[in-house]
Amino acid sequence: SAFASLVLKRRYQAKSLFVGVPEPFPDSWFDLIVAPVRRSFGVPFLVSGLIPNTVTPEQVQAAGREYWQADQPESPCWALLIGGNSKSHHYSQNDWQGLVDGINRLGREFGVRWLITTSRRTPSEVGQLLSQKIDPAVVAEFVLYNKCPKRVVQPFLAAAQRVLVTQDSLTMASEALCSGRPVTLLAPEVLKVKQGSFFAEMLEHFPSLDGVDRIQISELP
């Protein structure tokens, strides 16, 4: 797409905007860069601090009204958005068990009701563990995406006071933050990130944003 953008820019004398960090392509291919992190770009740029997305509080509330109608669960509800292993993030059995124990403890002792959705990347065995071990009494709604896919992220954000997101998905975390909700990143035991890389900078910078904190997923209980 970067090559196509350059061809179109030259053919039509158009302006070209790149969202993200354009490495390994030259900055000069683009007229404006919108990046989540600060770099010494050679063209005009804006720093977003998060993964750019289209989510707004108003959009989330509208999605919530359409989804819940008159049946929005009573507070306090927290949303949990679950991803899975990636090149950099390696969740252990201890991580997933800590997630289960934390969900149950927060629900039983503090009255939190959970709105939980897995994603395409969530392993089937993790979905099975969650469905078997999480106390149904603390769950307002639970979507196993690989078994019964539903687009529930924005309706869940609308009903949630706080959002917990597995750290492998900074896109989901960015959308949650843009909804106006406080966000807690859940980090794994094993993290393999190349120092100095764009993603390493994002992981370092994201928890410094207003409304974001981070804990080890195994510490959730």
PDB file of C-alpha atoms in Angstrom:
ATOM      1  CA  SER A   1       0.000   0.000   0.000  1.00  0.00           C
ATOM      2  CA  ALA A   2       2.946   2.352   0.596  1.00  0.00           C
ATOM      3  CA  PHE A   3       4.130   1.870  -3.006  1.00  0.00           C
ATOM      4  CA  ALA A   4       0.586   2.376  -4.324  1.00  0.00           C
ATOM      5  CA  SER A   5       0.281   5.547  -2.260  1.00  0.00           C
ATOM      6  CA  LEU A   6       3.512   6.894  -3.759  1.00  0.00           C
ATOM      7  CA  VAL A   7       2.396   6.149  -7.331  1.00  0.00           C
ATOM      8  CA  LEU A   8      -0.994   7.815  -6.794  1.00  0.00           C
ATOM      9  CA  LYS A   9       0.607  10.820  -5.092  1.00  0.00           C
ATOM     10  CA  ARG A  10       2.934  11.401  -8.065  1.00  0.00           C
ATOM     11  CA  ARG A  11       0.390  10.669 -10.770  1.00  0.00           C
ATOM     12  CA  TYR A  12      -2.319  12.954  -9.386  1.00  0.00           C
ATOM     13  CA  GLN A  13      -0.100  15.490  -7.600  1.00  0.00           C
ATOM     14  CA  ALA A  14      -2.005  14.603  -4.430  1.00  0.00           C
ATOM     15  CA  LYS A  15      -1.057  14.874  -0.786  1.00  0.00           C
ATOM     16  CA  SER A  16      -0.217  11.644   1.027  1.00  0.00           C
ATOM     17  CA  LEU A  17      -0.786  10.966   4.726  1.00  0.00           C
ATOM     18  CA  PHE A  18       0.715   8.007   6.590  1.00  0.00           C
ATOM     19  CA  VAL A  19      -0.808   6.761   9.853  1.00  0.00           C
ATOM     20  CA  GLY A  20       1.775   4.967  11.975  1.00  0.00           C
ATOM     21  CA  VAL A  21       5.555   4.810  11.622  1.00  0.00           C
ATOM     22  CA  PRO A  22       6.545   4.504   7.940  1.00  0.00           C
ATOM     23  CA  GLU A  23       9.760   2.508   8.457  1.00  0.00           C
ATOM     24  CA  PRO A  24      11.298   1.100   6.310  1.00  0.00           C
ATOM     25  CA  PHE A  25       9.887   3.540   3.747  1.00  0.00           C
ATOM     26  CA  PRO A  26      11.358   7.055   3.461  1.00  0.00           C
ATOM     27  CA  ASP A  27       9.528   9.859   5.279  1.00  0.00           C
ATOM     28  CA  SER A  28       9.753  11.897   2.076  1.00  0.00           C
ATOM     29  CA  TRP A  29       7.197   9.643   0.384  1.00  0.00           C
ATOM     30  CA  PHE A  30       4.534  11.291   2.564  1.00  0.00           C
ATOM     31  CA  ASP A  31       3.402  14.854   3.226  1.00  0.00           C
ATOM     32  CA  LEU A  32       2.151  14.247   6.768  1.00  0.00           C
ATOM     33  CA  ILE A  33       2.759  11.464   9.290  1.00  0.00           C
ATOM     34  CA  VAL A  34       0.363  10.749  12.164  1.00  0.00           C
ATOM     35  CA  ALA A  35       2.357   8.545  14.551  1.00  0.00           C
ATOM     36  CA  PRO A  36       1.559   7.098  17.984  1.00  0.00           C
ATOM     37  CA  VAL A  37       5.116   7.877  19.146  1.00  0.00           C
ATOM     38  CA  ARG A  38       7.535  10.758  18.629  1.00  0.00           C
ATOM     39  CA  ARG A  39      10.301  10.270  16.093  1.00  0.00           C
ATOM     40  CA  SER A  40      12.579  12.681  14.230  1.00  0.00           C
ATOM     41  CA  PHE A  41      10.549  12.597  11.044  1.00  0.00           C
ATOM     42  CA  GLY A  42      11.775  14.592   8.050  1.00  0.00           C
ATOM     43  CA  VAL A  43       8.279  15.855   7.149  1.00  0.00           C
ATOM     44  CA  PRO A  44       5.468  17.473   9.162  1.00  0.00           C
ATOM     45  CA  PHE A  45       3.994  15.088  11.746  1.00  0.00           C
ATOM     46  CA  LEU A  46       1.481  14.770  14.569  1.00  0.00           C
ATOM     47  CA  VAL A  47       1.884  12.513  17.627  1.00  0.00           C
ATOM     48  CA  SER A  48      -1.362  10.785  18.630  1.00  0.00           C
ATOM     49  CA  GLY A  49      -0.066   8.890  21.690  1.00  0.00           C
ATOM     50  CA  LEU A  50      -2.262   5.900  20.837  1.00  0.00           C
ATOM     51  CA  ILE A  51      -3.361   3.826  17.853  1.00  0.00           C
ATOM     52  CA  PRO A  52      -5.538   6.194  15.749  1.00  0.00           C
ATOM     53  CA  ASN A  53      -9.147   5.048  15.558  1.00  0.00           C
ATOM     54  CA  THR A  54     -12.640   6.407  14.984  1.00  0.00           C
ATOM     55  CA  VAL A  55     -14.193   5.628  18.399  1.00  0.00           C
ATOM     56  CA  THR A  56     -15.827   8.489  20.316  1.00  0.00           C
ATOM     57  CA  PRO A  57     -17.875   8.544  23.537  1.00  0.00           C
ATOM     58  CA  GLU A  58     -20.939   9.598  21.538  1.00  0.00           C
ATOM     59  CA  GLN A  59     -20.514   6.710  19.089  1.00  0.00           C
ATOM     60  CA  VAL A  60     -20.163   4.238  21.958  1.00  0.00           C
ATOM     61  CA  GLN A  61     -23.278   5.518  23.722  1.00  0.00           C
ATOM     62  CA  ALA A  62     -25.280   5.211  20.509  1.00  0.00           C
ATOM     63  CA  ALA A  63     -24.066   1.637  20.025  1.00  0.00           C
ATOM     64  CA  GLY A  64     -25.024   0.878  23.621  1.00  0.00           C
ATOM     65  CA  ARG A  65     -28.544   2.226  23.228  1.00  0.00           C
ATOM     66  CA  GLU A  66     -29.073   0.149  20.076  1.00  0.00           C
ATOM     67  CA  TYR A  67     -27.651  -3.046  21.585  1.00  0.00           C
ATOM     68  CA  TRP A  68     -29.064  -2.964  25.097  1.00  0.00           C
ATOM     69  CA  GLN A  69     -32.389  -1.232  24.450  1.00  0.00           C
ATOM     70  CA  ALA A  70     -33.948  -1.196  27.942  1.00  0.00           C
ATOM     71  CA  ASP A  71     -31.873  -4.113  29.266  1.00  0.00           C
ATOM     72  CA  GLN A  72     -28.485  -2.501  29.988  1.00  0.00           C
ATOM     73  CA  PRO A  73     -26.973  -4.312  32.986  1.00  0.00           C
ATOM     74  CA  GLU A  74     -26.848  -2.495  36.292  1.00  0.00           C
ATOM     75  CA  SER A  75     -23.603  -0.987  37.529  1.00  0.00           C
ATOM     76  CA  PRO A  76     -20.926  -1.648  38.496  1.00  0.00           C
ATOM     77  CA  CYS A  77     -19.977  -3.349  35.217  1.00  0.00           C
ATOM     78  CA  TRP A  78     -16.434  -3.734  33.952  1.00  0.00           C
ATOM     79  CA  ALA A  79     -15.547  -4.811  30.423  1.00  0.00           C
ATOM     80  CA  LEU A  80     -12.806  -7.332  29.654  1.00  0.00           C
ATOM     81  CA  LEU A  81     -11.405  -7.484  26.096  1.00  0.00           C
ATOM     82  CA  ILE A  82      -9.241 -10.572  25.559  1.00  0.00           C
ATOM     83  CA  GLY A  83      -6.741 -11.101  22.768  1.00  0.00           C
ATOM     84  CA  GLY A  84      -4.090 -13.814  22.771  1.00  0.00           C
ATOM     85  CA  ASN A  85      -0.501 -14.723  22.030  1.00  0.00           C
ATOM     86  CA  SER A  86       1.449 -12.697  19.482  1.00  0.00           C
ATOM     87  CA  LYS A  87       5.079 -12.441  18.374  1.00  0.00           C
ATOM     88  CA  SER A  88       5.821 -10.298  21.410  1.00  0.00           C
ATOM     89  CA  HIS A  89       3.262 -11.462  23.972  1.00  0.00           C
ATOM     90  CA  HIS A  90       3.287 -15.002  25.339  1.00  0.00           C
ATOM     91  CA  TYR A  91       0.571 -15.724  27.909  1.00  0.00           C
ATOM     92  CA  SER A  92       1.174 -18.689  30.197  1.00  0.00           C
ATOM     93  CA  GLN A  93      -1.293 -20.991  31.916  1.00  0.00           C
ATOM     94  CA  ASN A  94      -0.466 -19.082  35.094  1.00  0.00           C
ATOM     95  CA  ASP A  95      -1.486 -15.846  33.351  1.00  0.00           C
ATOM     96  CA  TRP A  96      -4.857 -17.223  32.267  1.00  0.00           C
ATOM     97  CA  GLN A  97      -5.531 -18.758  35.676  1.00  0.00           C
ATOM     98  CA  GLY A  98      -4.718 -15.419  37.284  1.00  0.00           C
ATOM     99  CA  LEU A  99      -7.240 -13.783  34.974  1.00  0.00           C
ATOM    100  CA  VAL A 100      -9.935 -16.262  36.016  1.00  0.00           C
ATOM    101  CA  ASP A 101      -9.151 -15.847  39.721  1.00  0.00           C
ATOM    102  CA  GLY A 102      -9.143 -12.069  39.419  1.00  0.00           C
ATOM    103  CA  ILE A 103     -12.474 -11.970  37.623  1.00  0.00           C
ATOM    104  CA  ASN A 104     -14.069 -14.183  40.247  1.00  0.00           C
ATOM    105  CA  ARG A 105     -12.605 -12.319  43.242  1.00  0.00           C
ATOM    106  CA  LEU A 106     -13.523  -8.858  41.973  1.00  0.00           C
ATOM    107  CA  GLY A 107     -17.018 -10.106  41.217  1.00  0.00           C
ATOM    108  CA  ARG A 108     -17.637 -11.917  44.506  1.00  0.00           C
ATOM    109  CA  GLU A 109     -15.961  -9.492  46.921  1.00  0.00           C
ATOM    110  CA  PHE A 110     -16.616  -6.128  45.259  1.00  0.00           C
ATOM    111  CA  GLY A 111     -19.804  -6.750  43.289  1.00  0.00           C
ATOM    112  CA  VAL A 112     -18.246  -6.174  39.858  1.00  0.00           C
ATOM    113  CA  ARG A 113     -20.249  -7.700  37.010  1.00  0.00           C
ATOM    114  CA  TRP A 114     -18.301  -8.564  33.909  1.00  0.00           C
ATOM    115  CA  LEU A 115     -18.860  -7.961  30.211  1.00  0.00           C
ATOM    116  CA  ILE A 116     -16.333 -10.297  28.577  1.00  0.00           C
ATOM    117  CA  THR A 117     -15.441 -10.907  24.961  1.00  0.00           C
ATOM    118  CA  THR A 118     -12.650 -12.949  23.437  1.00  0.00           C
ATOM    119  CA  SER A 119     -11.320 -12.296  19.919  1.00  0.00           C
ATOM    120  CA  ARG A 120     -10.162 -14.180  16.833  1.00  0.00           C
ATOM    121  CA  ARG A 121      -6.695 -14.575  18.361  1.00  0.00           C
ATOM    122  CA  THR A 122      -7.883 -16.085  21.641  1.00  0.00           C
ATOM    123  CA  PRO A 123      -6.938 -19.795  21.716  1.00  0.00           C
ATOM    124  CA  SER A 124      -9.889 -22.177  21.944  1.00  0.00           C
ATOM    125  CA  GLU A 125      -8.459 -23.808  25.084  1.00  0.00           C
ATOM    126  CA  VAL A 126      -8.346 -20.395  26.781  1.00  0.00           C
ATOM    127  CA  GLY A 127     -11.979 -19.777  25.866  1.00  0.00           C
ATOM    128  CA  GLN A 128     -12.835 -23.180  27.301  1.00  0.00           C
ATOM    129  CA  LEU A 129     -10.961 -22.436  30.541  1.00  0.00           C
ATOM    130  CA  LEU A 130     -12.748 -19.116  30.952  1.00  0.00           C
ATOM    131  CA  SER A 131     -16.194 -20.563  30.256  1.00  0.00           C
ATOM    132  CA  GLN A 132     -15.637 -23.431  32.716  1.00  0.00           C
ATOM    133  CA  LYS A 133     -13.910 -21.603  35.567  1.00  0.00           C
ATOM    134  CA  ILE A 134     -15.489 -18.141  35.679  1.00  0.00           C
ATOM    135  CA  ASP A 135     -18.368 -17.952  38.140  1.00  0.00           C
ATOM    136  CA  PRO A 136     -21.544 -17.303  36.085  1.00  0.00           C
ATOM    137  CA  ALA A 137     -22.891 -15.221  38.974  1.00  0.00           C
ATOM    138  CA  VAL A 138     -20.320 -12.468  38.293  1.00  0.00           C
ATOM    139  CA  VAL A 139     -20.926 -12.325  34.520  1.00  0.00           C
ATOM    140  CA  ALA A 140     -23.394  -9.960  32.842  1.00  0.00           C
ATOM    141  CA  GLU A 141     -22.530 -11.229  29.327  1.00  0.00           C
ATOM    142  CA  PHE A 142     -19.793 -13.467  27.942  1.00  0.00           C
ATOM    143  CA  VAL A 143     -19.006 -13.747  24.212  1.00  0.00           C
ATOM    144  CA  LEU A 144     -16.724 -16.523  22.966  1.00  0.00           C
ATOM    145  CA  TYR A 145     -15.884 -14.967  19.615  1.00  0.00           C
ATOM    146  CA  ASN A 146     -14.615 -18.114  17.890  1.00  0.00           C
ATOM    147  CA  LYS A 147     -17.793 -20.016  18.789  1.00  0.00           C
ATOM    148  CA  CYS A 148     -20.409 -17.309  18.430  1.00  0.00           C
ATOM    149  CA  PRO A 149     -18.963 -14.087  16.960  1.00  0.00           C
ATOM    150  CA  LYS A 150     -20.765 -10.911  17.981  1.00  0.00           C
ATOM    151  CA  ARG A 151     -19.716  -7.283  17.565  1.00  0.00           C
ATOM    152  CA  VAL A 152     -20.058  -6.287  21.190  1.00  0.00           C
ATOM    153  CA  VAL A 153     -16.996  -4.165  21.979  1.00  0.00           C
ATOM    154  CA  GLN A 154     -18.701  -0.782  21.708  1.00  0.00           C
ATOM    155  CA  PRO A 155     -21.932  -1.863  23.490  1.00  0.00           C
ATOM    156  CA  PHE A 156     -19.800  -3.345  26.266  1.00  0.00           C
ATOM    157  CA  LEU A 157     -17.802  -0.103  26.508  1.00  0.00           C
ATOM    158  CA  ALA A 158     -21.074   1.824  26.793  1.00  0.00           C
ATOM    159  CA  ALA A 159     -22.122  -0.158  29.870  1.00  0.00           C
ATOM    160  CA  ALA A 160     -18.683  -0.370  31.514  1.00  0.00           C
ATOM    161  CA  GLN A 161     -17.175   1.826  34.209  1.00  0.00           C
ATOM    162  CA  ARG A 162     -13.688   0.440  33.539  1.00  0.00           C
ATOM    163  CA  VAL A 163     -12.098  -1.612  30.772  1.00  0.00           C
ATOM    164  CA  LEU A 164      -9.421  -4.293  31.137  1.00  0.00           C
ATOM    165  CA  VAL A 165      -7.560  -5.218  27.938  1.00  0.00           C
ATOM    166  CA  THR A 166      -4.860  -7.815  27.330  1.00  0.00           C
ATOM    167  CA  GLN A 167      -1.773  -5.826  26.361  1.00  0.00           C
ATOM    168  CA  ASP A 168      -1.226  -7.680  23.064  1.00  0.00           C
ATOM    169  CA  SER A 169      -3.967  -5.527  21.523  1.00  0.00           C
ATOM    170  CA  LEU A 170      -3.121  -1.838  21.794  1.00  0.00           C
ATOM    171  CA  THR A 171      -5.767  -1.250  19.122  1.00  0.00           C
ATOM    172  CA  MET A 172      -8.536  -2.459  21.444  1.00  0.00           C
ATOM    173  CA  ALA A 173      -6.929  -0.529  24.301  1.00  0.00           C
ATOM    174  CA  SER A 174      -6.843   2.659  22.202  1.00  0.00           C
ATOM    175  CA  GLU A 175     -10.499   2.255  21.249  1.00  0.00           C
ATOM    176  CA  ALA A 176     -11.418   1.696  24.894  1.00  0.00           C
ATOM    177  CA  LEU A 177      -9.524   4.830  25.968  1.00  0.00           C
ATOM    178  CA  CYS A 178     -11.197   6.906  23.235  1.00  0.00           C
ATOM    179  CA  SER A 179     -14.579   5.800  24.569  1.00  0.00           C
ATOM    180  CA  GLY A 180     -13.829   7.833  27.684  1.00  0.00           C
ATOM    181  CA  ARG A 181     -13.352   4.849  29.995  1.00  0.00           C
ATOM    182  CA  PRO A 182     -10.294   4.232  32.196  1.00  0.00           C
ATOM    183  CA  VAL A 183      -8.197   1.362  30.848  1.00  0.00           C
ATOM    184  CA  THR A 184      -6.064  -1.267  32.582  1.00  0.00           C
ATOM    185  CA  LEU A 185      -3.548  -3.144  30.431  1.00  0.00           C
ATOM    186  CA  LEU A 186      -2.982  -6.790  31.414  1.00  0.00           C
ATOM    187  CA  ALA A 187       0.632  -7.754  30.695  1.00  0.00           C
ATOM    188  CA  PRO A 188       1.888 -11.358  30.352  1.00  0.00           C
ATOM    189  CA  GLU A 189       4.700 -13.110  32.198  1.00  0.00           C
ATOM    190  CA  VAL A 190       6.736 -13.441  29.000  1.00  0.00           C
ATOM    191  CA  LEU A 191       7.285 -10.375  26.823  1.00  0.00           C
ATOM    192  CA  LYS A 192       9.645 -10.461  23.831  1.00  0.00           C
ATOM    193  CA  VAL A 193       9.898  -6.979  22.379  1.00  0.00           C
ATOM    194  CA  LYS A 194      12.822  -5.614  20.374  1.00  0.00           C
ATOM    195  CA  GLN A 195      14.190  -2.649  22.278  1.00  0.00           C
ATOM    196  CA  GLY A 196      14.002   0.613  20.361  1.00  0.00           C
ATOM    197  CA  SER A 197      11.258  -0.695  18.086  1.00  0.00           C
ATOM    198  CA  PHE A 198       8.035   1.173  17.403  1.00  0.00           C
ATOM    199  CA  PHE A 199       6.038  -1.363  19.464  1.00  0.00           C
ATOM    200  CA  ALA A 200       8.468  -1.157  22.397  1.00  0.00           C
ATOM    201  CA  GLU A 201       8.022   2.635  22.420  1.00  0.00           C
ATOM    202  CA  MET A 202       4.259   2.216  22.329  1.00  0.00           C
ATOM    203  CA  LEU A 203       4.295  -0.213  25.264  1.00  0.00           C
ATOM    204  CA  GLU A 204       6.451   2.214  27.257  1.00  0.00           C
ATOM    205  CA  HIS A 205       4.393   5.272  26.369  1.00  0.00           C
ATOM    206  CA  PHE A 206       0.800   3.998  26.485  1.00  0.00           C
ATOM    207  CA  PRO A 207       0.560   3.517  30.286  1.00  0.00           C
ATOM    208  CA  SER A 208       1.671   7.148  30.748  1.00  0.00           C
ATOM    209  CA  LEU A 209      -1.497   8.406  29.043  1.00  0.00           C
ATOM    210  CA  ASP A 210      -4.182   9.893  31.266  1.00  0.00           C
ATOM    211  CA  GLY A 211      -6.660   7.185  32.249  1.00  0.00           C
ATOM    212  CA  VAL A 212      -4.345   4.201  31.641  1.00  0.00           C
ATOM    213  CA  ASP A 213      -2.591   1.859  34.049  1.00  0.00           C
ATOM    214  CA  ARG A 214      -0.931  -1.545  33.711  1.00  0.00           C
ATOM    215  CA  ILE A 215      -0.515  -4.672  35.850  1.00  0.00           C
ATOM    216  CA  GLN A 216       0.715  -8.206  35.333  1.00  0.00           C
ATOM    217  CA  ILE A 217      -2.254 -10.353  34.409  1.00  0.00           C
ATOM    218  CA  SER A 218      -1.214 -12.925  37.032  1.00  0.00           C
ATOM    219  CA  GLU A 219      -1.515 -10.212  39.721  1.00  0.00           C
ATOM    220  CA  LEU A 220      -5.160  -9.455  38.984  1.00  0.00           C
ATOM    221  CA  PRO A 221      -6.440 -11.546  41.914  1.00  0.00           C
TER     222      PRO A 221
END
